[in-house]
Coordinates of C-alpha atoms (C1' of nucleotides) in Angstrom, one line a residue:
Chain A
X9 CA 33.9 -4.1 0.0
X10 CA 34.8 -3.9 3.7
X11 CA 32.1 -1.4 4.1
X12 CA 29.5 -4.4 4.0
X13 CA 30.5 -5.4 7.4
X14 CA 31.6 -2.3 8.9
X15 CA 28.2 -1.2 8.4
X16 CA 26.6 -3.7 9.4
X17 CA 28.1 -3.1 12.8
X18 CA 27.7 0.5 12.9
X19 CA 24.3 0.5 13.8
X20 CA 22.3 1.6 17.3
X21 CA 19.1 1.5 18.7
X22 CA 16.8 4.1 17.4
X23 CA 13.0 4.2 18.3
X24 CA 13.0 2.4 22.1
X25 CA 10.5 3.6 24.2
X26 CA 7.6 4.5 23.0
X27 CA 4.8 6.2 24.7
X28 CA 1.0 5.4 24.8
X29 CA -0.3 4.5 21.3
X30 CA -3.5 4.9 21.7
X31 CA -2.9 8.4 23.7
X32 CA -3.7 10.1 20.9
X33 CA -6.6 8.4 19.5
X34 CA -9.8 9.6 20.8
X35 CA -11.7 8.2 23.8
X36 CA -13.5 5.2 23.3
X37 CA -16.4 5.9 25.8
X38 CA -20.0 5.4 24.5
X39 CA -18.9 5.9 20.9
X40 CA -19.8 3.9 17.5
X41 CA -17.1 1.7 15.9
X42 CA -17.1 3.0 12.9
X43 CA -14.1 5.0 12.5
X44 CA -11.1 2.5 11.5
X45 CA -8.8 0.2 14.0
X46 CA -7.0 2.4 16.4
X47 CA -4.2 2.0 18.6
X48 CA -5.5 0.6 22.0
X49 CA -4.1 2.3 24.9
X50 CA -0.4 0.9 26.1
X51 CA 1.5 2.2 29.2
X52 CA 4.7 1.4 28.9
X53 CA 7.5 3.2 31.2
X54 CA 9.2 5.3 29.2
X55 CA 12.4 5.6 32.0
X56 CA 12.7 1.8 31.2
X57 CA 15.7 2.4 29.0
X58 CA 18.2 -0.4 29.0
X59 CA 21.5 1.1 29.7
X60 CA 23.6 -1.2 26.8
X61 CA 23.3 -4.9 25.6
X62 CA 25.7 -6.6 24.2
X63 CA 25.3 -6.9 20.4
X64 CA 26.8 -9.8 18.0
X65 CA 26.7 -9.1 14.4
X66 CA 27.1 -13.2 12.7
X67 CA 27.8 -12.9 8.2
X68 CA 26.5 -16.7 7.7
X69 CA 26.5 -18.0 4.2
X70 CA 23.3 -19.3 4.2
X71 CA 20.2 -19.4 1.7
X72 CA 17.5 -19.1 4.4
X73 CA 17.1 -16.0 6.2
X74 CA 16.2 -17.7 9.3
X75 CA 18.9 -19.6 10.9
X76 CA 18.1 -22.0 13.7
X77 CA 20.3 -21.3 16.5
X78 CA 18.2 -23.8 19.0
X79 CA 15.9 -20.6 19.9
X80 CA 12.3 -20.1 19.2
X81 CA 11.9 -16.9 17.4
X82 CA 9.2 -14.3 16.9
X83 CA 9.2 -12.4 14.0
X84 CA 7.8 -9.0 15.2
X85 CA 8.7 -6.4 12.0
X86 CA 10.1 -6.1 8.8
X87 CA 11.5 -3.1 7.0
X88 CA 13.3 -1.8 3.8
X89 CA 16.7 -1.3 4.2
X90 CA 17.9 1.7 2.5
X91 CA 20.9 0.7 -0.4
X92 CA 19.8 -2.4 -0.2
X93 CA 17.0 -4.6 -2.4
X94 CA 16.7 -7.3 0.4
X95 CA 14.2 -6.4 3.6
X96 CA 16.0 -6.4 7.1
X97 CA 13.3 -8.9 9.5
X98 CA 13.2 -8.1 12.9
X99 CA 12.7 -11.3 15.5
X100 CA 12.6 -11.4 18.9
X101 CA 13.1 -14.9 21.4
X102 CA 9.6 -16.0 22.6
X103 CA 10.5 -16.5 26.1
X104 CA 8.9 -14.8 28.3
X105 CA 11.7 -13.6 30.4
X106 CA 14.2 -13.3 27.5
X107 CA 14.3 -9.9 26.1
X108 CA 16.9 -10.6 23.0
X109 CA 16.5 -9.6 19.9
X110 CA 17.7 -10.9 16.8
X111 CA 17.9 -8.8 13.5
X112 CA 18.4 -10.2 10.2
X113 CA 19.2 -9.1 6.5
X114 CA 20.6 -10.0 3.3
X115 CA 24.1 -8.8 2.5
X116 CA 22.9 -6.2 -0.6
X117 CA 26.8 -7.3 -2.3
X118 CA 26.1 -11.2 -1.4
X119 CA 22.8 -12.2 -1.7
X120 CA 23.7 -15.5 0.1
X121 CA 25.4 -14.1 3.0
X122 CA 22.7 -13.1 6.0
X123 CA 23.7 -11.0 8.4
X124 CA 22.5 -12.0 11.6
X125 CA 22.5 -9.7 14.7
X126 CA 21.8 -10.2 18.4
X127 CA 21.1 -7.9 20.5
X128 CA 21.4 -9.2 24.4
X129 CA 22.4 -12.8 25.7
X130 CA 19.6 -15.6 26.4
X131 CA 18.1 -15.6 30.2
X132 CA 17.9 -19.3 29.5
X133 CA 18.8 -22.6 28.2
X134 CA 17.3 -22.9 24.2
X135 CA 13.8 -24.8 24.7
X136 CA 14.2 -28.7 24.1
X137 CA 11.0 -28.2 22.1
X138 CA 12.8 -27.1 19.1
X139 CA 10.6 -27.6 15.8
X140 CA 12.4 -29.6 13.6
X141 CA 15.5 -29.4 15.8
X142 CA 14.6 -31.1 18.9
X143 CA 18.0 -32.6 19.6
X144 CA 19.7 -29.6 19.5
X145 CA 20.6 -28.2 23.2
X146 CA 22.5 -25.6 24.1
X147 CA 25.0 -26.3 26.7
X148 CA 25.2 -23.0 28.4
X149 CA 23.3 -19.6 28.6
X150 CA 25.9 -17.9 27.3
X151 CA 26.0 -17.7 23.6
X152 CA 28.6 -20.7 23.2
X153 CA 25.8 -22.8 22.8
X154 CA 24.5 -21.0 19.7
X155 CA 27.6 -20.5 18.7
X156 CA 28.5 -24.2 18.8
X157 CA 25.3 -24.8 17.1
X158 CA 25.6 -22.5 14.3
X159 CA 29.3 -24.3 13.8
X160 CA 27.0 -27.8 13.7
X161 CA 24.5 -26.1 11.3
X162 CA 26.3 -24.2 8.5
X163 CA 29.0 -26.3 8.7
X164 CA 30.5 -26.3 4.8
X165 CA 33.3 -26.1 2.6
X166 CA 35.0 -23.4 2.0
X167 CA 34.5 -21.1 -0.3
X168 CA 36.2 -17.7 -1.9
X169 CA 33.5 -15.2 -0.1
X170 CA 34.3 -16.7 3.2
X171 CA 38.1 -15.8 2.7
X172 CA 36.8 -12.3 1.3
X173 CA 34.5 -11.9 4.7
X174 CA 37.1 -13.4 7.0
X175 CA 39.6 -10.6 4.9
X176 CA 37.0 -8.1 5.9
X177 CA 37.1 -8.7 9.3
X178 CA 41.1 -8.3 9.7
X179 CA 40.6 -4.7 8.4
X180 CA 39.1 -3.9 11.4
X181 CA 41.2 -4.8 14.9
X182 CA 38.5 -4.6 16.6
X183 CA 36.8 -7.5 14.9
X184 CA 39.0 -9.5 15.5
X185 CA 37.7 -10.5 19.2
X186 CA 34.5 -10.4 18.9
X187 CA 33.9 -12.6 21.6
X188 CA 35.6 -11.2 25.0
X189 CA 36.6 -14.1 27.0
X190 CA 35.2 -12.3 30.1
X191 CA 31.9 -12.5 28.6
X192 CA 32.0 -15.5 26.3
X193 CA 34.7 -17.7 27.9
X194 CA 33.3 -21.0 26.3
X195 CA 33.6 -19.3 22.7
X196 CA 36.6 -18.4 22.0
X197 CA 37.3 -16.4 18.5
X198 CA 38.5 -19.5 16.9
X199 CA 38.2 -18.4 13.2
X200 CA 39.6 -21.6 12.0
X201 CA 36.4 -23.4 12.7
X202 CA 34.3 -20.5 11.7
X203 CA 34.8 -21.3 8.2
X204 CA 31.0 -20.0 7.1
X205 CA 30.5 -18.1 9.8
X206 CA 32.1 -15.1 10.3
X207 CA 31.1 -13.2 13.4
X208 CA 31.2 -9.4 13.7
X209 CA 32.1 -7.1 16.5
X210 CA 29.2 -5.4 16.8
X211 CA 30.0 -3.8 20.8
X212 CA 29.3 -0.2 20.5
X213 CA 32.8 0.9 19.6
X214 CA 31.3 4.4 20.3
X215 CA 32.7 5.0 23.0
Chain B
dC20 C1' -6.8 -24.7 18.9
dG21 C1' -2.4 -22.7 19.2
dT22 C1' 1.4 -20.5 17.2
dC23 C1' 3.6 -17.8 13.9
dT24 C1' 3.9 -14.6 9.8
dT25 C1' 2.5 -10.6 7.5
dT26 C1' 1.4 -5.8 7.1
dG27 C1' 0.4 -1.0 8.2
dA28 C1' 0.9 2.6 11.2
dC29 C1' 3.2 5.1 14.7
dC30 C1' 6.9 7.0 17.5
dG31 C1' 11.6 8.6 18.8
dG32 C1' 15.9 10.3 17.5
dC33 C1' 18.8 12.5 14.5
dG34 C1' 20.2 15.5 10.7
dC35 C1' 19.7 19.5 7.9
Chain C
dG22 C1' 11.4 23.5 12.9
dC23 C1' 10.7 20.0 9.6
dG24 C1' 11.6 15.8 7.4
dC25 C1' 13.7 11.3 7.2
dC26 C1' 14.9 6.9 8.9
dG27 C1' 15.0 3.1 11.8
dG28 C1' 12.6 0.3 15.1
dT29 C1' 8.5 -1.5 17.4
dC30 C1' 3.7 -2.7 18.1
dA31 C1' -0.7 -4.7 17.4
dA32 C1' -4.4 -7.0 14.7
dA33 C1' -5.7 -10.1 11.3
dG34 C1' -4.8 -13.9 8.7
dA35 C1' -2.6 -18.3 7.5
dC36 C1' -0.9 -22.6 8.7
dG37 C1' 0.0 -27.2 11.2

DNA sequence: CGTCTTTGACCGGCGC
DNA sequence: GCGCCGGTCAAAGACG
């Protein structure tokens, strides 16, 4: 029961850096093309390791896997998730300069709850050039402006899974600030207007 | 034409 | 040491 969002918290960054691709494959010079698509060659610093970002696990009741939080995201993989029938899609913000990445799945115990992780905080304002949600403007960098938009978006009535989610979250202490107000001082853990969404502590409690 | 989604393959880390 | 799992990339295709 709780374990759907304990779990959903307890995860960490696996496969980061990754090393040539095409290293491997065989040189290229003077050669026919018949062999099949191989990696091309991509150096890529494998020291670049980002030392921690900040990570924000968000249970929204919602039918569509992708929510529009006033980004533009890429969708850049999709896997299986093990005890689960629902695919976890991996997107990433198409800015440039903005490195965060965004990670969504399907509750496998609630199909119409979509678990929604980020994983580091927007270098920028959202774009005004929204598709389909031009008028939606976030009014900081920090994730208040998501968070206020998510509030504006899956705003609905209440309903016996959000008390069961927003039950969920008292049984762990730690969820229950998800949003430190040195970090997120416009967004404070006010559960009462999250009635849908229920955001999830997802700081590496690890250490 | 530009942008985004889809899909397969690969790599790194971790567990046994 | 080997195998498994999760995460990421890149190319091609589809769509507006």
């Amino acid at each position: 029961m709780s374990s759907s969002s304990t779990e959903a918290v307890g995860d960490e960054d696996s496969g980061r850096s990754r090393k040539y691709l095409g290293e491997i494959a065989k040189a290229d010079d003077g050669d026919d093309g018949t062999e099949k698509p191989k990696k091309p060659i991509k150096p890529r610093k494998k020291g670049e390791k980002r030392p921690r970002e900040p990570r924000f696990a968000f249970m929204t009741k919602s039918e569509v896997d992708h929510l529009e939080d006033g980004y533009r995201w890429r969708k850049y993989g999709q896997k299986a998730v093990k005890n689960s029938p629902y695919p976890r899609s991996y997107y990433r913000c198409t800015t440039p300069k903005c490195s965060v990445k965004k990670r969504v799945e399907r509750s496998h115990q609630d199909p119409s709850i979509v678990i929604t992780t980020y994983e580091g905080q927007h270098t920028h304002h959202s774009p005004a050039t929204i598709r389909g949600s031009s008028h939606v403007l976030a009014p900081s960098t920090s994730m208040a402006g998501f968070c206020s938009e998510l509030l504006l978006h899956h705003r609905r009535l209440p309903s016996p899974l959000d008390v069961q989610l927003r039950e969920a979250s008292r049984l762990s202490p730690q969820s229950l600030s998800p949003f430190p107000a040195t970090q997120y001082p416009q967004c404070p853990p006010d559960y009462g207007l999250l009635q849908d969404v229920v955001p999830f502590v997802v700081h590496h409690a690890k250490q």
